[in-house]
Coordinates of C-alpha atoms and ligand atoms in Angstrom, one line a residue:
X1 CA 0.0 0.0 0.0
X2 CA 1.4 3.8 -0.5
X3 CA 0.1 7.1 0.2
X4 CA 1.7 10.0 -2.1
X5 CA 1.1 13.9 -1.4
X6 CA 2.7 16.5 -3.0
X7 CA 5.1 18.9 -0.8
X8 CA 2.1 21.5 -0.3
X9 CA 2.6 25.3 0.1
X10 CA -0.4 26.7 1.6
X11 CA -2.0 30.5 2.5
X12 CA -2.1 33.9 1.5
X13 CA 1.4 35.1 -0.6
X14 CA 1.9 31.4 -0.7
X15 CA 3.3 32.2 -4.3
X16 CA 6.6 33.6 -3.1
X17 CA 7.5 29.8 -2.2
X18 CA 8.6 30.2 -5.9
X19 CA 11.6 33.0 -5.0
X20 CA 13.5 29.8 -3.2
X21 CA 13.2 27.1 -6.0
X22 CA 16.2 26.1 -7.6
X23 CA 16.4 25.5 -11.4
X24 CA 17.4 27.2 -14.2
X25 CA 14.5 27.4 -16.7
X26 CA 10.5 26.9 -15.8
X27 CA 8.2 25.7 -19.0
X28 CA 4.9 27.4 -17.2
X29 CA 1.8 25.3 -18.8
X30 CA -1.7 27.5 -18.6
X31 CA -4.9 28.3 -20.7
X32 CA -5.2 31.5 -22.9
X33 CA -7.5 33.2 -19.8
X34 CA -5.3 32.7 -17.1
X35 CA -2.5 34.0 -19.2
X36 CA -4.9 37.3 -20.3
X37 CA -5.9 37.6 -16.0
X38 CA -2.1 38.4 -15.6
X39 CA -1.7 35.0 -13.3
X40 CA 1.3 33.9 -15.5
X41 CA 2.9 37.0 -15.0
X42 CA 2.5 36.9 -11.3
X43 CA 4.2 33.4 -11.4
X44 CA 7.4 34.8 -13.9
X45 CA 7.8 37.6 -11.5
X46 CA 7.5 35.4 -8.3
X47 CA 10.6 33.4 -10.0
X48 CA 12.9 36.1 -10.8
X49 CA 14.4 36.4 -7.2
X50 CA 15.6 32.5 -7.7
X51 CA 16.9 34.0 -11.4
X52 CA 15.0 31.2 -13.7
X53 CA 14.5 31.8 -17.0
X54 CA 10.8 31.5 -18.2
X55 CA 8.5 30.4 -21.2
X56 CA 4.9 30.3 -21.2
X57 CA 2.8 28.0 -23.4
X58 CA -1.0 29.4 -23.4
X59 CA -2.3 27.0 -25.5
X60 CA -4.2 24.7 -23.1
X61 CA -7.8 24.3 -24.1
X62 CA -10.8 22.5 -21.9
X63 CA -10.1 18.7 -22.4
X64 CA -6.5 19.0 -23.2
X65 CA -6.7 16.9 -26.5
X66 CA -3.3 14.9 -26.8
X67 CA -2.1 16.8 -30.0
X68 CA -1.9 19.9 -27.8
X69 CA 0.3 18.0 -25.4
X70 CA 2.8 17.3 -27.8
X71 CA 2.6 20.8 -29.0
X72 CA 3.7 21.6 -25.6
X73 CA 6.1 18.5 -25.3
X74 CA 7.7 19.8 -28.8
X75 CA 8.0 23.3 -27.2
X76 CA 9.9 22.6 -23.8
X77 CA 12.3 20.0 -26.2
X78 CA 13.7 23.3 -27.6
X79 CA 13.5 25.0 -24.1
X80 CA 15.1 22.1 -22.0
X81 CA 13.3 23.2 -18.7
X82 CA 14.3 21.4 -15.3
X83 CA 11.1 22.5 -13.9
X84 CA 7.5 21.9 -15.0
X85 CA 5.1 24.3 -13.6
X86 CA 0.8 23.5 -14.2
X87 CA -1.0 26.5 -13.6
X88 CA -4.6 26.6 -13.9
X89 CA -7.6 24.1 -13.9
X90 CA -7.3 20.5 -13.9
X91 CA -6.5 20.9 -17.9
X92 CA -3.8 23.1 -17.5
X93 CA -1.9 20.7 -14.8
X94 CA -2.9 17.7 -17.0
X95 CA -1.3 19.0 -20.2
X96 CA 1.5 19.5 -18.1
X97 CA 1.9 16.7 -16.8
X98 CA 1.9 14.6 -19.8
X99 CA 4.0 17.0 -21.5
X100 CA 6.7 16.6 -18.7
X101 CA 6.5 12.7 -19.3
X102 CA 6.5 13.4 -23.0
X103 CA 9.7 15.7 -22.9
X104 CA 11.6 13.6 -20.2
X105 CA 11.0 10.3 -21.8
X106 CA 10.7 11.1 -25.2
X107 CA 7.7 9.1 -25.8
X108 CA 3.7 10.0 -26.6
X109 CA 1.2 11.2 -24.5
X110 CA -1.2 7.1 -24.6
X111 CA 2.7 5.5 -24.6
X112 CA 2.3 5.2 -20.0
X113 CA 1.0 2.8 -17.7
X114 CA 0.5 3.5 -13.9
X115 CA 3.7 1.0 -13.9
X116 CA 6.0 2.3 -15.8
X117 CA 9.0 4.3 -14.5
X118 CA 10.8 6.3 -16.6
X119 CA 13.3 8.4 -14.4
X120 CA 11.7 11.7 -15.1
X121 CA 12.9 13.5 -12.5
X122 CA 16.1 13.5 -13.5
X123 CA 15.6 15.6 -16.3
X124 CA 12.8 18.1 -14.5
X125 CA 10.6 18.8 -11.6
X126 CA 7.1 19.2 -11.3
X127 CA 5.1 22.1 -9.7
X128 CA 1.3 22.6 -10.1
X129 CA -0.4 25.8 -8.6
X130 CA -4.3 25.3 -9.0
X131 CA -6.5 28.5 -10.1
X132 CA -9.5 26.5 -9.3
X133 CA -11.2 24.6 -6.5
X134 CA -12.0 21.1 -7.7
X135 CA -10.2 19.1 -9.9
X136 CA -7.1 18.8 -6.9
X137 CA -5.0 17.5 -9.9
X138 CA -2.2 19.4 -7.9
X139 CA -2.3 16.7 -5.4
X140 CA -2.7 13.7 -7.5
X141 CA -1.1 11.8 -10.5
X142 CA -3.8 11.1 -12.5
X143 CA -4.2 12.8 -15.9
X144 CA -7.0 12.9 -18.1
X145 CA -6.8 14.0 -21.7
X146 CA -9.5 13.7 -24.7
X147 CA -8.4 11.7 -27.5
X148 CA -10.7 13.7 -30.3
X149 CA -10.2 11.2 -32.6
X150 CA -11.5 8.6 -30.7
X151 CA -14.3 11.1 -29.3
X152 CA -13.0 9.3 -25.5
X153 CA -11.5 10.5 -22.7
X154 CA -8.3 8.5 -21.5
X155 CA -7.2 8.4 -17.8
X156 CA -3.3 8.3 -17.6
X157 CA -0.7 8.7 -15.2
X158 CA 2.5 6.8 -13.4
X159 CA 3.0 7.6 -9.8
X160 CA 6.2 10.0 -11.1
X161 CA 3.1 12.3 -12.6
X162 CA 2.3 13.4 -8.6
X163 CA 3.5 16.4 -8.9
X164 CA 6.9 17.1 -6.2
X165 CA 5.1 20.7 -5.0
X166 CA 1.8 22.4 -5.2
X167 CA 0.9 25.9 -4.2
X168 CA -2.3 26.9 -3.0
X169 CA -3.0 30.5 -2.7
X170 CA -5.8 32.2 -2.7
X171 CA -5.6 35.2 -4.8
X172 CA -5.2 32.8 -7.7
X173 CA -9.3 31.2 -7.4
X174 CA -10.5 34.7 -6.5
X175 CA -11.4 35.5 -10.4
X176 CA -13.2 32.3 -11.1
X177 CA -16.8 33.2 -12.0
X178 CA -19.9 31.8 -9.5
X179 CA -20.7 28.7 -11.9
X180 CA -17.1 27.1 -12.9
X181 CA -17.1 27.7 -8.5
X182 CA -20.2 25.9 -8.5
X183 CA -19.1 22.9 -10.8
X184 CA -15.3 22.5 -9.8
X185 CA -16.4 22.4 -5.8
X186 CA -19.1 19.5 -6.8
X187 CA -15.8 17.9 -8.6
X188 CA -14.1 18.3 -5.2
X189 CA -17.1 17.0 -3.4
X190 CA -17.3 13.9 -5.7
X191 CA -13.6 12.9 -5.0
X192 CA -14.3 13.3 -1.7
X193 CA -17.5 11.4 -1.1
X194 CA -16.1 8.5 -3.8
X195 CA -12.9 8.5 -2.3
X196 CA -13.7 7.7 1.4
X197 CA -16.2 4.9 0.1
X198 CA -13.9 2.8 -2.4
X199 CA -12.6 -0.6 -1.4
X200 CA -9.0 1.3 -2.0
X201 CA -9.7 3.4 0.7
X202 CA -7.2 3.5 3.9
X203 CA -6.8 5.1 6.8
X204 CA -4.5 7.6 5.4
X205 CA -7.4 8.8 3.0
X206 CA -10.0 9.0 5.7
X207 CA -8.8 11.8 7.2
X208 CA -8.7 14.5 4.0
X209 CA -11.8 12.7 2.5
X210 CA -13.7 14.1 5.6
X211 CA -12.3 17.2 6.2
X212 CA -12.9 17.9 2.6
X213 CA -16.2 16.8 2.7
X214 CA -17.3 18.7 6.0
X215 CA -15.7 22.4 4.6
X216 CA -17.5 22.3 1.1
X217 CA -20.4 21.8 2.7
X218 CA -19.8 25.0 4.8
X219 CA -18.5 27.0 2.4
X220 CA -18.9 26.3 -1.0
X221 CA -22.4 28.6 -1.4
X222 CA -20.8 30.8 0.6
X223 CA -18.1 30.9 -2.5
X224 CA -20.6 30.7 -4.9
X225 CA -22.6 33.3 -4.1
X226 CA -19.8 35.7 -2.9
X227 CA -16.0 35.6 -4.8
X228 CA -15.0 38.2 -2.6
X229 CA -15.3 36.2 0.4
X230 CA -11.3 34.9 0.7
X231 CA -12.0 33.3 3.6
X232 CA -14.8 30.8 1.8
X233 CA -12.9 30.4 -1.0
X234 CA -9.5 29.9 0.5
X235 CA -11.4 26.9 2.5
X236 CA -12.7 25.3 -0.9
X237 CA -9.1 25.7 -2.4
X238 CA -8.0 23.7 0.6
X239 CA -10.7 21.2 0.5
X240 CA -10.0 20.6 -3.6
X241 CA -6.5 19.4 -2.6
X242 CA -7.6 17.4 0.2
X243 CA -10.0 15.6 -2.1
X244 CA -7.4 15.2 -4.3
X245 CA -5.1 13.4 -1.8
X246 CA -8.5 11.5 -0.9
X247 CA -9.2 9.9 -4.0
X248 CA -5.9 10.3 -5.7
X249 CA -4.4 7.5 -3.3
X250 CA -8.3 6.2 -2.9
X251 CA -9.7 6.4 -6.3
X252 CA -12.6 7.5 -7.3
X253 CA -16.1 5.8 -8.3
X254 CA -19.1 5.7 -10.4
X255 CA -20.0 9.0 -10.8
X256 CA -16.8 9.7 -12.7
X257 CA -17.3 6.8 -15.0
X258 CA -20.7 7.9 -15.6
X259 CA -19.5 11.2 -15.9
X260 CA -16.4 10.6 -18.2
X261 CA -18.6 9.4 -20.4
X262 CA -21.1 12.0 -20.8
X263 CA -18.3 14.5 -21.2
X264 CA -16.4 12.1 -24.2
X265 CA -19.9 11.7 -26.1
X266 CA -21.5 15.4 -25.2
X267 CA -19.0 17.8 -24.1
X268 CA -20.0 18.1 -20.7
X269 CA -17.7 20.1 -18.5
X270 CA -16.4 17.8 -15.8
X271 CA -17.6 19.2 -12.9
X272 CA -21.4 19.7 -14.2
X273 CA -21.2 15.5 -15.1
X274 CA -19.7 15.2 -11.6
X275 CA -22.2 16.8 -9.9
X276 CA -25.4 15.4 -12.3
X277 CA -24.3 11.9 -11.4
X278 CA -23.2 11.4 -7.8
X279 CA -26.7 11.3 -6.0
X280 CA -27.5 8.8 -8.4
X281 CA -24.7 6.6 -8.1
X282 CA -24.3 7.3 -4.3
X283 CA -27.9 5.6 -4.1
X284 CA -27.1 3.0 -6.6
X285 CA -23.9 2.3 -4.5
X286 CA -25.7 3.0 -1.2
X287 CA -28.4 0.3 -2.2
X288 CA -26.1 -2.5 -2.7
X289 CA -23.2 -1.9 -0.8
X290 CA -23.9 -2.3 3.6
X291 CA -20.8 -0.8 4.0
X292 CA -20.8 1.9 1.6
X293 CA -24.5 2.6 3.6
X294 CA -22.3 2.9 7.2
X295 CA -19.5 5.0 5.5
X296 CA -22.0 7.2 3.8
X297 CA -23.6 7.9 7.3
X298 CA -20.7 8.5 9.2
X299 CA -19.8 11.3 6.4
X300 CA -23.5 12.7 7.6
X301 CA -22.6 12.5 11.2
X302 CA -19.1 13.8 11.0
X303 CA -20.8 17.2 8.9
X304 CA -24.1 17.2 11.3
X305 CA -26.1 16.9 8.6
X306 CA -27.9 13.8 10.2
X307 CA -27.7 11.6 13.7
X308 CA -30.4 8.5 13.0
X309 CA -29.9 5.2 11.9
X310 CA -27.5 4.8 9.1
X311 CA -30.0 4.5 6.1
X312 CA -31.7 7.5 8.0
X313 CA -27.8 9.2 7.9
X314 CA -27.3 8.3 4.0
X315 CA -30.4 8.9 2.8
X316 CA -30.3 12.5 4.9
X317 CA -26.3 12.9 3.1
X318 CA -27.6 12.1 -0.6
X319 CA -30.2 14.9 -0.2
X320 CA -28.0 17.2 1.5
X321 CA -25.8 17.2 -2.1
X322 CA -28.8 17.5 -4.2
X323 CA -30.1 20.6 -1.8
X324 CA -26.2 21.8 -2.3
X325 CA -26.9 21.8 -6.0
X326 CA -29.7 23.6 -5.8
X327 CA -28.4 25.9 -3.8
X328 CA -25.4 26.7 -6.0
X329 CA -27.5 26.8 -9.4
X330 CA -25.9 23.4 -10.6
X331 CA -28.1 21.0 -13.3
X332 CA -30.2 18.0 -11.0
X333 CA -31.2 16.1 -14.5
X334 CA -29.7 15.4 -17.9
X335 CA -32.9 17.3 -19.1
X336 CA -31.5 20.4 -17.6
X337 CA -28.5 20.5 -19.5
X338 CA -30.7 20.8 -22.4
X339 CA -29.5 17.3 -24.2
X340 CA -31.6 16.1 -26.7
X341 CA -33.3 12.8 -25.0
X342 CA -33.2 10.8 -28.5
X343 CA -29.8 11.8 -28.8
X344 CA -28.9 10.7 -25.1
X345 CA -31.1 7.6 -25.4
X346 CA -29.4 6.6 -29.0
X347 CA -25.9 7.3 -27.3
X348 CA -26.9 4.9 -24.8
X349 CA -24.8 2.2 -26.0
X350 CA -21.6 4.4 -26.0
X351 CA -22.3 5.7 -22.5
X352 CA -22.0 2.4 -21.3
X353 CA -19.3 1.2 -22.8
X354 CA -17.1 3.7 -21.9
X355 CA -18.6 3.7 -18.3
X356 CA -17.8 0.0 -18.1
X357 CA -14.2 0.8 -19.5
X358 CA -13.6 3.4 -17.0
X359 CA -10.3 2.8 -15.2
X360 CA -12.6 4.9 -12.2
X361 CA -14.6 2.0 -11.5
X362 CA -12.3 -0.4 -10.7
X363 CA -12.5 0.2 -6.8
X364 CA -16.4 0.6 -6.6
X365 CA -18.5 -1.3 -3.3
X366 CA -21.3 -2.3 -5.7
X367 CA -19.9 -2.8 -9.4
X368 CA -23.1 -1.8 -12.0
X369 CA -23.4 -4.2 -14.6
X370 CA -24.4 -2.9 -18.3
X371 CA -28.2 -3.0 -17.6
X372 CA -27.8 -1.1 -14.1
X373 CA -26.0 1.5 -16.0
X374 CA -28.2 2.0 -18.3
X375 CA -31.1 2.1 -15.8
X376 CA -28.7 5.0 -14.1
X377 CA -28.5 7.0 -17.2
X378 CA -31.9 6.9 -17.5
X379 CA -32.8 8.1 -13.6
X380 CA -30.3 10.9 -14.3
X381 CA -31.9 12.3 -17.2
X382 CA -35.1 12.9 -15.5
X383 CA -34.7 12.9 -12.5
X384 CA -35.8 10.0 -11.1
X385 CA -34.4 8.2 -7.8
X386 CA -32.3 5.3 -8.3
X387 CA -34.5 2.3 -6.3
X388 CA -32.9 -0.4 -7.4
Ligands
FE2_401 FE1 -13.1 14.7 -11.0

């Protein structure tokens, strides 16, 4: 067994962890937006002090599609950086992740498996400085990139893709706008909830699951409905990386194979699909799994949200995220994100097989087979409970 967390610089001004880094040249990986809200700039200036030289590549797009990575792969070949530095969304730390394996072991993007070792360190470092609250990709290896040819997402990673340091500081989330809050804290709710429920889950994982769990219930309205409010949204950066730990050494469950799939066939942002399908799935998983049941509880009693029996506790936690969706403006139904229901029903085959094929489902309580997820992508586009 292992438990992996990224050396983690945390609080206000946090960034100036980057004056004492040493290195000579920093390949900064980040999306077009973040580079126009002058965040890139504040991390070049925050590395002059330690004198490293600096080249931005802008060019990451939502669902970092595995040509892009090689753009960026091609690009630090040239600039032979010893550091590696994700800044943004999960997209943003994924491209650069894969591009730092790409670079250091000269191979593609698909060319990794979870056991591979390719030395990577030797040739650069890897430093990931979130500027949301969900994905937690900062304090995990996992990597998810589109293959658009394919029209499939593809989970990646090695454990040499955890990156060696992430910085959390809260004047990078303060510009995020109320609904990518909204979606990327159900994200970080999802890893959370899944991650203290898998059968991979240890005592080590407990611990952040929970206190993730407990704070975005506190604050993430609070965030949502105020982006002023550093306090809320310094505690949902926190609890992002402390899912991340959760179910990056935990894994994480159905909702993200449902979910993965609706975003490879529809486009779905992640955290919308996150959101949309963990209620469902918790009650699938909740109906099946008597363990799952008294974990699912004990999450309701650690956050007060309930104190009766356990099916009283789960049932009371299950509703407590769909009133938190509410709340925060997210989509309850598949209806509500306006997708055609012929089109969902005749993509039903290609939802399940990629939700079957998901590498997230491999530690679930209550494994779905092909007919129950069908029966789940059905619930979720109307809204219907999940009884079965
Ligand atoms: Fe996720």
């Amino acid at each position: 067994m292992f438990f992996g967390v990224p050396f983690t610089v945390f609080g206000d001004d946090s960034l100036q962890y980057l004056n004492t880094i040493k290195g000579k040249r920093a390949f900064i990986v980040t999306d077009a937006t973040i580079a126009k809200l002058g965040l890139a700039e504040l991390v070049v200036n925050e590395l002059k002090p330690a004198n490293i030289e600096c080249k931005i590549f802008d060019g990451v797009e939502p669902d970092p599609s595995i040509k892009t990575v090689e753009k960026a792969a091609a690009i630090a070949k040239d600039f032979k950086p010893d550091w590696f530095i994700g800044l943004g969304g999960g997209s943003s730390m994924d491209a650069c992740k894969s591009s730092l394996v790409c670079y250091a072991a000269g191979i593609g993007p698909l060319d990794m498996s979870p056991s591979d070792f390719f030395d990577i360190r030797a040739k650069a470092r890897l430093l990931c400085i979130p500027t949301t609250s969900g994905t937690g990709s900062e304090a995990t290896w996992a990597i998810v990139l589109t293959d658009t040819e394919q029209n499939r997402k593809v989970a990646l990673g090695s454990y040499e893709t955890l990156p060696d340091v992430a910085i959390l500081d809260p004047r990078m989330v303060m510009s995020m706008p109320p609904h990518v809050t909204g979606s990327t804290g159900m994200d970080a709710l999802t890893h959370a909830i899944e991650g203290y429920t898998t059968t991979w889950r240890t005592p080590f994982t407990d611990g952040p699951g929970l206190a993730a769990i407990k704070l975005i219930f506190e604050n993430l309205k609070k965030a949502v409905d105020n982006g002023k409010d550093a306090e809320a949204r310094k505690s949902m950066m926190y609890a992002a990386s402390q899912a991340g730990t959760c179910f990056g050494n935990g894994m994480a469950g159905l909702a993200h194979s449902c979910g993965h799939a609706l975003g490879g066939i529809f486009h779905t942002p992640h955290g919308v699909a996150m959101g949309l399908y963990l209620p469902y799935t918790m009650e699938f998983v909740a109906n099946g799994s008597e363990e799952t049941l008294q974990r699912f509880a004990e999450i309701a009693r650690f956050c007060g949200i309930a104190q009766g029996s356990d099916k009283e506790c789960s049932k009371a936690l299950i509703a407590a995220v769909r009133k938190l969706m509410k709340d925060i403006g997210q989509s309850p139904t598949v209806k509500d994100l306006k997708i055609d229901k012929d089109k969902y029903l005749k993509a039903m085959p290609g939802l399940v097989d990629r939700a079957v094929n998901e590498a997230m489902s491999i530690a679930v309580t209550r494994v779905p087979d092909n007919e129950d997820l069908q029966k789940i992508f059905v619930c979720a586009y109307d809204g219907k409970p999940v009884d079965f």
